[in-house]
CSV table of C-alpha atoms in Angstrom, one decimal:
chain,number,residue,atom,x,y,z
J,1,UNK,CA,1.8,-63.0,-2.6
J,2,UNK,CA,2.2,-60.8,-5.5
J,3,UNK,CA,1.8,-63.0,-7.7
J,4,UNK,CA,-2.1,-64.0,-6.9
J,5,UNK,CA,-2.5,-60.0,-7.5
J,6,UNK,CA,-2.9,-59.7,-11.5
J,7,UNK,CA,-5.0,-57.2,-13.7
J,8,UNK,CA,-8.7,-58.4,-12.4
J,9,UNK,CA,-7.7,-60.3,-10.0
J,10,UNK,CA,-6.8,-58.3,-6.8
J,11,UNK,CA,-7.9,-59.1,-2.9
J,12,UNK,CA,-10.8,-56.9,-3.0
J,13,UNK,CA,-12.3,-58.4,-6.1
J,14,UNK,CA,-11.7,-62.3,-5.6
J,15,UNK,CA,-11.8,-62.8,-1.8
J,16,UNK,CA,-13.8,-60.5,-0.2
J,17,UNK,CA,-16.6,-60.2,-3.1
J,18,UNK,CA,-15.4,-63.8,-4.0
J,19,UNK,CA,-15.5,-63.3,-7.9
J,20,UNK,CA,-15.6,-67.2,-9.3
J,21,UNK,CA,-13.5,-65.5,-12.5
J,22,UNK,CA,-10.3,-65.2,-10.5
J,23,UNK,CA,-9.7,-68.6,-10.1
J,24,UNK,CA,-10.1,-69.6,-13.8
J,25,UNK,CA,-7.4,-69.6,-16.6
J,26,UNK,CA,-6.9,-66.2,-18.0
J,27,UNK,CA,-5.0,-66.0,-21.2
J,28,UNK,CA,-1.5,-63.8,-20.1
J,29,UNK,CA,-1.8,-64.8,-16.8
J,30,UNK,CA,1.3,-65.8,-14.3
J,31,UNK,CA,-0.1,-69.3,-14.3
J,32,UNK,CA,-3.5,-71.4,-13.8
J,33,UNK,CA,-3.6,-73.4,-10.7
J,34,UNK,CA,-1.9,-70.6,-8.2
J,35,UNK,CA,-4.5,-68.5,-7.6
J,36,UNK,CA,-6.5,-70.5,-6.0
J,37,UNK,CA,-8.9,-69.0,-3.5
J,38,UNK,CA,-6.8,-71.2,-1.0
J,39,UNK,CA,-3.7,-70.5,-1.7
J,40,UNK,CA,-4.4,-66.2,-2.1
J,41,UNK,CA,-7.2,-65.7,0.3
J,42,UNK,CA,-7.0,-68.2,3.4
J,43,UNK,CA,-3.0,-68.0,3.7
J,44,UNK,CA,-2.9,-72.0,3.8
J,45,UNK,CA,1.1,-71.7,3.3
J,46,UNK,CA,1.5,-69.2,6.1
J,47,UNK,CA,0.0,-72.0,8.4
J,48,UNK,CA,2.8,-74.1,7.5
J,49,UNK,CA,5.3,-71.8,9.1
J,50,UNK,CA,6.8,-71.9,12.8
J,51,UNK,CA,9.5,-69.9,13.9
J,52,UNK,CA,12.9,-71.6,15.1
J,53,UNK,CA,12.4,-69.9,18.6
J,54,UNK,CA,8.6,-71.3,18.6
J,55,UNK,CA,9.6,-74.8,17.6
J,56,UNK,CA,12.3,-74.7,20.2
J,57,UNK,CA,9.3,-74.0,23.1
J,58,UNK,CA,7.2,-76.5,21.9
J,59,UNK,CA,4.0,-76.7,19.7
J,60,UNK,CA,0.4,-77.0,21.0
J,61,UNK,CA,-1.7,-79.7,19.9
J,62,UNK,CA,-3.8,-78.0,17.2
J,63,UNK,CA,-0.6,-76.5,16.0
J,64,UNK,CA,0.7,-79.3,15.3
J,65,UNK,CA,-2.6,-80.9,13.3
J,66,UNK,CA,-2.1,-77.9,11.2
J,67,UNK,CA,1.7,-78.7,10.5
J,68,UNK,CA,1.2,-82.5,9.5
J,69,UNK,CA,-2.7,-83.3,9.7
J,70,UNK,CA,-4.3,-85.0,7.1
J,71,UNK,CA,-5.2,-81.4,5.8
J,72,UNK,CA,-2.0,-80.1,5.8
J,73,UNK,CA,0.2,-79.7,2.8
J,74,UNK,CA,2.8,-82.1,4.4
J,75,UNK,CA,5.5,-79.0,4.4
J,76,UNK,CA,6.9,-77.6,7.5
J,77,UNK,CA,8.4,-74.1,7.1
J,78,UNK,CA,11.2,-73.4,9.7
J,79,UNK,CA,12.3,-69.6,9.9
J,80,UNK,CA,15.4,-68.1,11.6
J,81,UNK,CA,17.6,-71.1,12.0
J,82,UNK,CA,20.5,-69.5,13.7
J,83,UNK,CA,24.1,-70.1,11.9
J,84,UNK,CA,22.4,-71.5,8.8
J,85,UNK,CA,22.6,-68.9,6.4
J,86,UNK,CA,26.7,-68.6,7.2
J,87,UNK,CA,27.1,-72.2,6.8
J,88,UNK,CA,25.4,-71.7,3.9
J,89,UNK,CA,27.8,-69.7,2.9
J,90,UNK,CA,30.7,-71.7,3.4
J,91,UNK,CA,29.0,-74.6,1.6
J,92,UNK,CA,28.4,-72.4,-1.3
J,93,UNK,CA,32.3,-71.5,-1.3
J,94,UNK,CA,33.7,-75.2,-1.5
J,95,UNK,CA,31.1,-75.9,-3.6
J,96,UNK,CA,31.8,-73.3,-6.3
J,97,UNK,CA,35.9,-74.5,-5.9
J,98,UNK,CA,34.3,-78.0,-6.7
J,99,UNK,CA,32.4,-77.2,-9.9
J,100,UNK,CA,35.2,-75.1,-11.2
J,101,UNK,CA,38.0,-77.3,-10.6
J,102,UNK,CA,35.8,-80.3,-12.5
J,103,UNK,CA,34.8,-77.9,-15.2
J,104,UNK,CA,38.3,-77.1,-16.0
J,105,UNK,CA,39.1,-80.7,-17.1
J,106,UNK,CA,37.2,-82.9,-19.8
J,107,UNK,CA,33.8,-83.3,-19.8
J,108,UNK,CA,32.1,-87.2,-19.0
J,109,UNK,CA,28.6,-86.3,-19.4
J,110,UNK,CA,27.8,-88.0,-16.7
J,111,UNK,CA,24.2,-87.9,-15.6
J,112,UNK,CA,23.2,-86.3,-11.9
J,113,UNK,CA,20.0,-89.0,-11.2
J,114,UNK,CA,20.6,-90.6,-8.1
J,115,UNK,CA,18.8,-93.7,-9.2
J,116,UNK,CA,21.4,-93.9,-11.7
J,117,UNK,CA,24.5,-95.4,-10.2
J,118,UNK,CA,22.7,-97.6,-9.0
J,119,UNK,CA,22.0,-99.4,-12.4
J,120,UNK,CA,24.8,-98.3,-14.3
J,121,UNK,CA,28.0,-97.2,-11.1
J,122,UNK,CA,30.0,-94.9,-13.7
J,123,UNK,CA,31.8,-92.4,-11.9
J,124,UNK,CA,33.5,-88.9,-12.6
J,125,UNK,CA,37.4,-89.7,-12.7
J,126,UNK,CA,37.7,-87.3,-9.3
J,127,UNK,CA,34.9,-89.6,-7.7
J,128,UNK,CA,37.0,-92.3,-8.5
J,129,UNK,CA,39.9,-90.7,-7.2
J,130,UNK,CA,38.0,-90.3,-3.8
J,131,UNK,CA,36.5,-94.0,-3.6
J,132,UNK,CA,40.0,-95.2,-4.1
J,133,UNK,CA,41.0,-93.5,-1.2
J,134,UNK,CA,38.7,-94.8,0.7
J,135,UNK,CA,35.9,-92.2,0.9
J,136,UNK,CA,32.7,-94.2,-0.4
J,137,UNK,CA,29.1,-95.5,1.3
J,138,UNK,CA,27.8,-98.4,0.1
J,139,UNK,CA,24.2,-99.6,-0.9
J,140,UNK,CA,23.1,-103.1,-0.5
J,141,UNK,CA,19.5,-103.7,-1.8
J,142,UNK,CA,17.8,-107.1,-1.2
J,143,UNK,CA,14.4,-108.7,-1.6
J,144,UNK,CA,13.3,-105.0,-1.6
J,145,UNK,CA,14.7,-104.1,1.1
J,146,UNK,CA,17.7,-101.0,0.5
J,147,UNK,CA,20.0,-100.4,3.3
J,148,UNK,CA,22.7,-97.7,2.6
J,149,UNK,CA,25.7,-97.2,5.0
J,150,UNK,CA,29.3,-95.7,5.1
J,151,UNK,CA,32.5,-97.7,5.7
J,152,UNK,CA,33.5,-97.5,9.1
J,153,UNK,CA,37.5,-96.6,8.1
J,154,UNK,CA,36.0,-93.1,6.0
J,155,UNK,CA,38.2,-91.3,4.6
J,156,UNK,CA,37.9,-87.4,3.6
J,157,UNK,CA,40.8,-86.4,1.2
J,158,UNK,CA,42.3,-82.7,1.8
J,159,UNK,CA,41.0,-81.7,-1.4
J,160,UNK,CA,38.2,-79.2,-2.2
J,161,UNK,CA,35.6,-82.3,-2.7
J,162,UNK,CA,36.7,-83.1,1.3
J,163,UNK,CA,36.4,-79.4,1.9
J,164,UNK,CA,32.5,-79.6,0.9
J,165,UNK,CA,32.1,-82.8,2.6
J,166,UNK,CA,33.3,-81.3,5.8
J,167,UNK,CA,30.8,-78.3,5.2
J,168,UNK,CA,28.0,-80.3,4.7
J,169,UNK,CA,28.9,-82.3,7.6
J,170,UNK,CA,28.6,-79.2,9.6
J,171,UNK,CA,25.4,-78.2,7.9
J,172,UNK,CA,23.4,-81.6,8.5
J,173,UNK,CA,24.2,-81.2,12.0
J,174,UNK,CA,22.2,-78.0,12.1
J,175,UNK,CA,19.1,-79.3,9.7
J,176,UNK,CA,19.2,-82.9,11.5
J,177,UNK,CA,18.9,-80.8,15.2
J,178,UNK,CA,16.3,-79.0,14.2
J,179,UNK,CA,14.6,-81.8,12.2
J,180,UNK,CA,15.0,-84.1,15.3
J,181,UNK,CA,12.8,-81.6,17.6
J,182,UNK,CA,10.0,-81.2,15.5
J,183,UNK,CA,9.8,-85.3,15.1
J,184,UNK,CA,9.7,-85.4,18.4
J,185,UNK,CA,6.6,-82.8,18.8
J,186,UNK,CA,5.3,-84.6,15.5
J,187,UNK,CA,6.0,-88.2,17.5
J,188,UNK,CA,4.1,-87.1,20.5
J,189,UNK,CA,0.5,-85.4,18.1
J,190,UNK,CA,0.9,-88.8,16.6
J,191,UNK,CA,0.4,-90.6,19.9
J,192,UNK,CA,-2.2,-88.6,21.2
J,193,UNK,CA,-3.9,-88.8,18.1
J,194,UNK,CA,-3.6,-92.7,18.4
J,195,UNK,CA,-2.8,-92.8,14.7
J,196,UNK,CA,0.8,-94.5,14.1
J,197,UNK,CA,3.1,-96.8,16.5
J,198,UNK,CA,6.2,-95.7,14.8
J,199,UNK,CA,8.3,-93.7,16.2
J,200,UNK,CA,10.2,-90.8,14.1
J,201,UNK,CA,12.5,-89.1,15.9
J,202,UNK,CA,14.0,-92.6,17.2
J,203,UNK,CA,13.8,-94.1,13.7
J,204,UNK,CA,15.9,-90.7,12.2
J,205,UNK,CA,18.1,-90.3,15.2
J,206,UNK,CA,20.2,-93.4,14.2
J,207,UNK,CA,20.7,-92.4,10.9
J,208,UNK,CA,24.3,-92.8,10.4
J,209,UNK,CA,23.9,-90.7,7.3
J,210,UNK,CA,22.9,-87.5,5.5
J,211,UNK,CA,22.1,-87.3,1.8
J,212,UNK,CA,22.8,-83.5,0.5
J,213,UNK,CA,22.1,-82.9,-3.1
J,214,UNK,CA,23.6,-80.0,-4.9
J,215,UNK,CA,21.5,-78.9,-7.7
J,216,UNK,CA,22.4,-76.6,-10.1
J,217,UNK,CA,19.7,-75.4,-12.7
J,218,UNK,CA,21.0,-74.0,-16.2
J,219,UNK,CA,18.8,-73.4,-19.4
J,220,UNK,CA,19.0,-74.1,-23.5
J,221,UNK,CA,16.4,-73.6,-26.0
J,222,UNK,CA,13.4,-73.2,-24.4
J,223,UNK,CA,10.7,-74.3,-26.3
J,224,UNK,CA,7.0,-73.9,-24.5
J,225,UNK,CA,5.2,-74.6,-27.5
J,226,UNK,CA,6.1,-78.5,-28.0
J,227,UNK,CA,5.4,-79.7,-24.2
J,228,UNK,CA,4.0,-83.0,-24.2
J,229,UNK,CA,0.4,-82.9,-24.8
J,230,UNK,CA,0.1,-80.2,-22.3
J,231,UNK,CA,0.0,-77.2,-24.1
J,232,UNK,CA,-4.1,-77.1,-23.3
J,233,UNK,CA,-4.1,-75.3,-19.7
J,234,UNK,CA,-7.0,-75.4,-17.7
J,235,UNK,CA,-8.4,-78.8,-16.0
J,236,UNK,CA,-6.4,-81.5,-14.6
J,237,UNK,CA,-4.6,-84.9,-15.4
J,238,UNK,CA,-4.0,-88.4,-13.9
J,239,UNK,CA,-0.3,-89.3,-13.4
J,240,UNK,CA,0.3,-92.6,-11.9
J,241,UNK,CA,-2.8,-92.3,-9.8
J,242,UNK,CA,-2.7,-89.2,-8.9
J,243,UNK,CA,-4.5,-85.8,-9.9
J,244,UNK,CA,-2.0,-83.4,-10.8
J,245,UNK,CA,-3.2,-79.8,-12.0
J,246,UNK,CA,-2.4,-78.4,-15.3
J,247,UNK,CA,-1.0,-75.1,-15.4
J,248,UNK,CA,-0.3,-72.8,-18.0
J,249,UNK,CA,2.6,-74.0,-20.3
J,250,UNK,CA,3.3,-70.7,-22.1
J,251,UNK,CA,4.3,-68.9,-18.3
J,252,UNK,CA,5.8,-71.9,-16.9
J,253,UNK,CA,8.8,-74.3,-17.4
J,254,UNK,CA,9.6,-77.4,-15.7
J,255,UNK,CA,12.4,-77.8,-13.5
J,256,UNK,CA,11.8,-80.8,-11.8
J,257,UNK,CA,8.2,-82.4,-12.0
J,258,UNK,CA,5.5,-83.1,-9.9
J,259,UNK,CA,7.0,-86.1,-7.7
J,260,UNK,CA,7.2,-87.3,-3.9
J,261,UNK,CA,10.4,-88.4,-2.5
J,262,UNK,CA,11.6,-92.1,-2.0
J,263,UNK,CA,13.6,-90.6,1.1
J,264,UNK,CA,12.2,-90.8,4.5
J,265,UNK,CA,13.0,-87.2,5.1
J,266,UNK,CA,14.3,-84.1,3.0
J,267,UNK,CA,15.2,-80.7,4.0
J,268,UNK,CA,15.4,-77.9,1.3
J,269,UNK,CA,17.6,-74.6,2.2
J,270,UNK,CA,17.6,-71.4,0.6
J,271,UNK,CA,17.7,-71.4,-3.4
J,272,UNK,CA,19.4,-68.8,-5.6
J,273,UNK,CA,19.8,-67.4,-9.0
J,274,UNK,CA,23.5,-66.3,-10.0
J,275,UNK,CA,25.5,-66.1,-12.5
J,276,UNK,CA,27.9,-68.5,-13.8
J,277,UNK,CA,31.0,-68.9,-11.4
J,278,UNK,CA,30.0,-65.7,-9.2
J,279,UNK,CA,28.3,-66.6,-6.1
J,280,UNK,CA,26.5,-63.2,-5.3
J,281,UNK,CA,23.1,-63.9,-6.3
J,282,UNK,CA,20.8,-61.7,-8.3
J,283,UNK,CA,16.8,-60.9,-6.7
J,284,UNK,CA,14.8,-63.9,-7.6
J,285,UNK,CA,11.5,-65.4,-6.3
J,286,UNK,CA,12.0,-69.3,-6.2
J,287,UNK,CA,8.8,-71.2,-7.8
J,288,UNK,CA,8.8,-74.7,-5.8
J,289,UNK,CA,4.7,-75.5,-4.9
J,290,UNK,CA,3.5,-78.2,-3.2
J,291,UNK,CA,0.1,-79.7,-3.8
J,292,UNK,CA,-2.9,-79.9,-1.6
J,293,UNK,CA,-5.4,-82.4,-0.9
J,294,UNK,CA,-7.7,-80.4,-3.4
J,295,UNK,CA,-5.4,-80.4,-5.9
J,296,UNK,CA,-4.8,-76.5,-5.8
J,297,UNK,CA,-0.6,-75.3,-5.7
J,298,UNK,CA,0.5,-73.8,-3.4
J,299,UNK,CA,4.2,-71.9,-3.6
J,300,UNK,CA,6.3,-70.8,-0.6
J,301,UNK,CA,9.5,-69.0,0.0
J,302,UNK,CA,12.7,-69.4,1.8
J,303,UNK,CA,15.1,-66.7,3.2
J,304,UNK,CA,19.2,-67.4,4.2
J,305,UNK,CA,18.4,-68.8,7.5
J,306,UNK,CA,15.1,-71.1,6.7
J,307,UNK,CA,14.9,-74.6,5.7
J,308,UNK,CA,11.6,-76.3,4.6
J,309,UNK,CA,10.8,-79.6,5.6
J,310,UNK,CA,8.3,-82.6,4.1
J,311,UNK,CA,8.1,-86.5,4.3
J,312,UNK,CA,8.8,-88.4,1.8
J,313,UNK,CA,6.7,-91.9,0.4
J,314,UNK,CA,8.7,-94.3,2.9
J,315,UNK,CA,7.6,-92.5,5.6
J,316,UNK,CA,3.8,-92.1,5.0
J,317,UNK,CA,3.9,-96.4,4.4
J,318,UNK,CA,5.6,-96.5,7.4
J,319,UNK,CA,3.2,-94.5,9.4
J,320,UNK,CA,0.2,-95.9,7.6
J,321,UNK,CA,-1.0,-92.2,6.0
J,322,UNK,CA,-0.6,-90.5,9.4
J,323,UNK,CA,2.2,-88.6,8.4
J,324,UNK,CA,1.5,-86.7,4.7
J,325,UNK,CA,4.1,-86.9,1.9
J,326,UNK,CA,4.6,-83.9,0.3
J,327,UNK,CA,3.8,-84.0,-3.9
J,328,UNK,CA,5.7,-80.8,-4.9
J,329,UNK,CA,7.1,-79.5,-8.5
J,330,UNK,CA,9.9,-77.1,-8.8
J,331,UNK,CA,8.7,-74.7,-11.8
J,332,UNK,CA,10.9,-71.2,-13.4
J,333,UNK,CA,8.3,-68.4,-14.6
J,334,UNK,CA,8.2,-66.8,-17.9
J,335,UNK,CA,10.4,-63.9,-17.0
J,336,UNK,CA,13.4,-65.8,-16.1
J,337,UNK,CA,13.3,-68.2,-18.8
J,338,UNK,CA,16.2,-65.3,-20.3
J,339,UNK,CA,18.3,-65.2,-17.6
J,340,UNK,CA,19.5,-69.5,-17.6
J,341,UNK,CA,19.7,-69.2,-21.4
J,342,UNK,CA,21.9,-65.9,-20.8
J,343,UNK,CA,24.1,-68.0,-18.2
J,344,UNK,CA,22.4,-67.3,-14.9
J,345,UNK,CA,22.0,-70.7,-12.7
J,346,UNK,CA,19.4,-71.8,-9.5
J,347,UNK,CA,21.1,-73.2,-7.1
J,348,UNK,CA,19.8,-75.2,-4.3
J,349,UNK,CA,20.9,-78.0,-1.3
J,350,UNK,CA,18.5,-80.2,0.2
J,351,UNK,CA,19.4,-83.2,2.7
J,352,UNK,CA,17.6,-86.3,2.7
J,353,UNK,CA,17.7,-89.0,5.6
J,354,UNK,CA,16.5,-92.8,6.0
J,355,UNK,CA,16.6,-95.0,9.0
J,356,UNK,CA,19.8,-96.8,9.8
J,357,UNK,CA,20.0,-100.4,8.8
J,358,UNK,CA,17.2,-101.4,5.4
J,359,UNK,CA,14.5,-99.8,4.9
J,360,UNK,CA,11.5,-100.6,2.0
J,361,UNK,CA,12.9,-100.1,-1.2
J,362,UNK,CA,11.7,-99.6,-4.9
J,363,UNK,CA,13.5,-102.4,-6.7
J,364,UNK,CA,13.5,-105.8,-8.8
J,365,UNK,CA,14.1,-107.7,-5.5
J,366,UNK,CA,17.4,-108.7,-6.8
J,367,UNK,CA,20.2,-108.9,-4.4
J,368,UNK,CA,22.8,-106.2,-5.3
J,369,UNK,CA,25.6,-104.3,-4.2
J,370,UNK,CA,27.0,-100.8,-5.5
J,371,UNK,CA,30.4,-99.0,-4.0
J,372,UNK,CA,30.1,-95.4,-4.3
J,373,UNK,CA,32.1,-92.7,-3.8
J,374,UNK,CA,30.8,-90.6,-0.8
J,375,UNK,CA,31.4,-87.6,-3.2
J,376,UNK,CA,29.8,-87.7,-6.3
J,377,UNK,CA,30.5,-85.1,-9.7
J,378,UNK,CA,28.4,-84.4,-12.6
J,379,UNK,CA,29.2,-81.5,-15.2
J,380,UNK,CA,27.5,-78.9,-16.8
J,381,UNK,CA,26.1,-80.3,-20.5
J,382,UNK,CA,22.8,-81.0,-22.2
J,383,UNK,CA,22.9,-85.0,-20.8
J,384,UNK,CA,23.6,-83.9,-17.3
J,385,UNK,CA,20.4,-85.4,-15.5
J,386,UNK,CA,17.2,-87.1,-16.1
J,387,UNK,CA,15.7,-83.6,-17.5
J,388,UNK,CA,17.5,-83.9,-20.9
J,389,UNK,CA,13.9,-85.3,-22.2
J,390,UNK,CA,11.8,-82.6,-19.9
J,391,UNK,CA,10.1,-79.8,-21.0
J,392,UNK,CA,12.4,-76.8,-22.3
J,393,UNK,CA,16.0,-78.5,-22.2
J,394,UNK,CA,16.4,-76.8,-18.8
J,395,UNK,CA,19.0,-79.2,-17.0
J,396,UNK,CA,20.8,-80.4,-13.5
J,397,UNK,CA,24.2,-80.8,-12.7
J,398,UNK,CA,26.0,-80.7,-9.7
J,399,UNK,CA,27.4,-82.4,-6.8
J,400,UNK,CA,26.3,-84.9,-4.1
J,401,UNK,CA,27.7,-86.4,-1.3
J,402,UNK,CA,26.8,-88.5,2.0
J,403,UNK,CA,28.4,-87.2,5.2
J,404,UNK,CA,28.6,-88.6,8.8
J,405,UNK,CA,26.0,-87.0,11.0
C-alpha cells in the first residue's frame, strides 16, 4: 500500500530493521493508526481475500480460521465476481435517472438514516407515490423483537424508481449466491470448531429480503480544526466500550464513523468518486478501514467485480462471538477534501440481510408498526442524513430500497 510508504517510513526501514518510529504520529503524515506494523508489514488485509473461483472450490480448514477466526478482522474480501461489475453498471444507470428526476422537483430535506422512519415515517412525495401503489415492506417490532417483511401482492411501478428496484433485484441475486457459499464453508469451520449451533447459511437463505443502500457522499465547508475534542492525534479513546484509535484529524475527515452493523449481514460493492450527474468516475483510492483486535486500522480496496463481506452485531449474539462483527469507519483523505466541495460525489451500494420472520432488535420494547415504501428518496442538502452534526459538514443522500430475493 502506498500509503504506509511516506518520507522515513519505507519497507526497508520499518519492517525489515523494524524502526519503532514508523508507527508513531508524525506531524504531515497521511494519518496515525494506518501504518501499523500489521497492517504494512504482515499483509493482514491480503489474508482476508479469496478469489471467486477459490471460494467456488471450497476453502481448507485453516483458511477459513483466517477468514472469520477470532483473529480475523471479520471482513471477507471476494475478487472477480463474474457479471458484477456490468450489473453494476446498470444499477448505476437507473440510479443516476432516480436522483435526477427527484432533484428536478422541490427539495423535502428529508434525512437518509434508516433508523429514521422508523420514529418519525415521513416520506419523499415519489415514495409515497410508490407505497400507494402498492410497492412497500413493512416493519413490525415487538417486545424487542423486529421482524421486517414485504407484502405478498408487491407491486413495482414502470417508473425509473421500479427500474432500480428491478436492478437491484438482479444484483442481490449475485451478492446473496455468493454470500450463501461462503456461509456454508463458514457453517461447516464453525462445526468443526464446535463453537456455534446456529446455522448461517440456513438462517440467510430464507431471507425473503435484501436491504441495498445507495449512498451518495458530497462535501461543504470542511473544517478540521473544530472536530470534537479530537483534534489531539496520537493515543486512543473509549466509545461505548470500545477502544477506538485516534487518527490524525488535520489528514482525515469523517464519512461515516466508527460503527458495527445492526444487520445480520452486509455486502459492500465497488465505490466511486464522480462528478455531479456524470457517471464516469474519476481515479480514486476509497478509505473504508476496519479495526482489528489490537486496535490497529486496517484499509482495503475493491475493484468493479469485488464485493467485501462482514457480520454485523446480530450475528455475532446469535453465534455467541464465534462469528466476528466487523467495527469499520469510512474516512476521505486530505487531498480529496477539494474535489466534494468542488462537486465531485463517492458513491457506494451495499446490501444488508436478516433472517426471515423477527429477529433481536434494538428498541423501547414497544409494539409498533411502520408501512414503508419499498423505495425510499432523500435529496441532496446540508440535513440530508445523520452526518449534518459530523465532522466537516460532509453529508449522505441517496436512495434505498428492499427487493425480493
Amino acid at each position: 500500500d502506498e500509503l504506509c510508504w511516506v518520507e522515513g517510513r519505507t519497507w526497508e526501514d520499518c519492517c525489515q530493521r523494524n524502526n519503532t518510529d514508523c508507527w508513531g504520529y508524525q506531524s504531515g503524515s497521511e494519518g496515525f493508526g494506518e501504518f501499523s506494523h500489521a497492517r504494512c508489514c504482515q499483509g493482514v488485509v491480503l489474508r482476508t481475500e479469496v478469489s471467486y473461483e477459490a471460494l467456488m472450490q471450497g476453502l481448507s480448514h485453516a483458511r477459513l480460521r483466517e477468514l472469520v477466526g477470532a483473529g480475523s478482522l471479520g471482513l471477507v474480501v471476494v475478487r472477480d465476481v463474474p457479471q458484477l461489475s456490468q450489473i453494476l453498471k446498470e444499477v448505476e444507470l437507473t440510479k443516476a435517472i432516480v436522483v435526477k428526476q427527484m432533484e428536478q422537483g422541490p427539495q423535502y430535506r428529508l434525512p437518509c438514516s434508516e433508523n429514521h422512519h422508523h420514529q418519525n415515517p415521513t416520506w419523499h412525495p415519489r415514495s409515497l407515490d410508490l407505497l400507494g401503489q402498492g410497492c412497500l415492506v413493512e416493519w413490525i417490532r415487538r417486545g424487542g423483537r423486529t421482524e421486517k417483511k414485504v407484502r405478498p401482492e408487491i407491486v413495482v411501478p414502470k417508473t425509473a424508481e421500479g427500474a432500480l428496484w428491478e436492478a437491484d433485484e438482479r444484483l442481490g441475486v449475485v451478492l446473496k449466491g455468493v454470500l450463501l457459499r461462503l456461509l456454508g464453508l463458514v457453517d461447516a469451520y464453525l462445526e468443526g470448531e464446535r463453537m456455534s449451533a446456529v446455522q448461517l447459511q440456513q438462517t440467510l437463505a430464507s431471507s425473503q429480503l435484501g436491504h441495498f443502500a445507495h449512498h451518495i457522499y458530497h462535501g461543504g465547508v470542511l473544517a478540521p480544526d473544530v472536530l470534537w475534542d479530537m483534534v489531539h492525534p496520537g493515543g486512543s479513546r473509549k466509545v461505548n466500550g470500545t477502544i477506538e484509535p485516534v487518527f490524525d484529524w488535520n489528514n482525515w475527515a469523517v464519512l461515516h464513523a466508527w460503527h458495527v452493523d445492526s444487520f445480520w449481514a452486509s455486502v459492500q460493492t465497488h465505490p466511486s468518486l464522480r462528478f455531479r450527474g456524470q457517471l464516469d468516475p474519476v481515479p480514486f483510492e476509497d478509505s473504508t478501514f476496519v479495526l482489528d483486535r489490537h486496535q490497529q486500522m486496517h484499509r482495503y480496496h475493491l475493484q468493479p467485480a469485488d464485493m467485501a463481506f462482514w457480520f454485523g452485531g446480530a450475528a455475532e449474539r446469535a453465534t455467541g462471538g464465534a462469528v466476528k462483527a466487523a467495527v469499520h469507519t469510512v474516512l476521505l483523505h486530505r487531498r480529496d477534501w477539494g474535489l466534494l466541495v468542488d462537486g465531485y460525489e463517492r458513491h457506494v451500494t451495499l446490501m444488508h440481510l436478516w433472517p426471515a420472520g423477527p429477529w433481536d432488535g434494538q428498541d423501547d420494547g414497544q409494539e409498533t408498526m411502520v408501512e414503508e415504501p419499498c423505495v425510499r428518496l432523500c435529496e441532496r442538502n446540508e440535513y440530508a442524513g445523520i452526518q449534518e452534526s459530523w465532522p466537516g459538514k460532509i453529508v449522505s443522500f441517496g436512495v434505498r430500497t428492499d427487493v425480493m430475493l
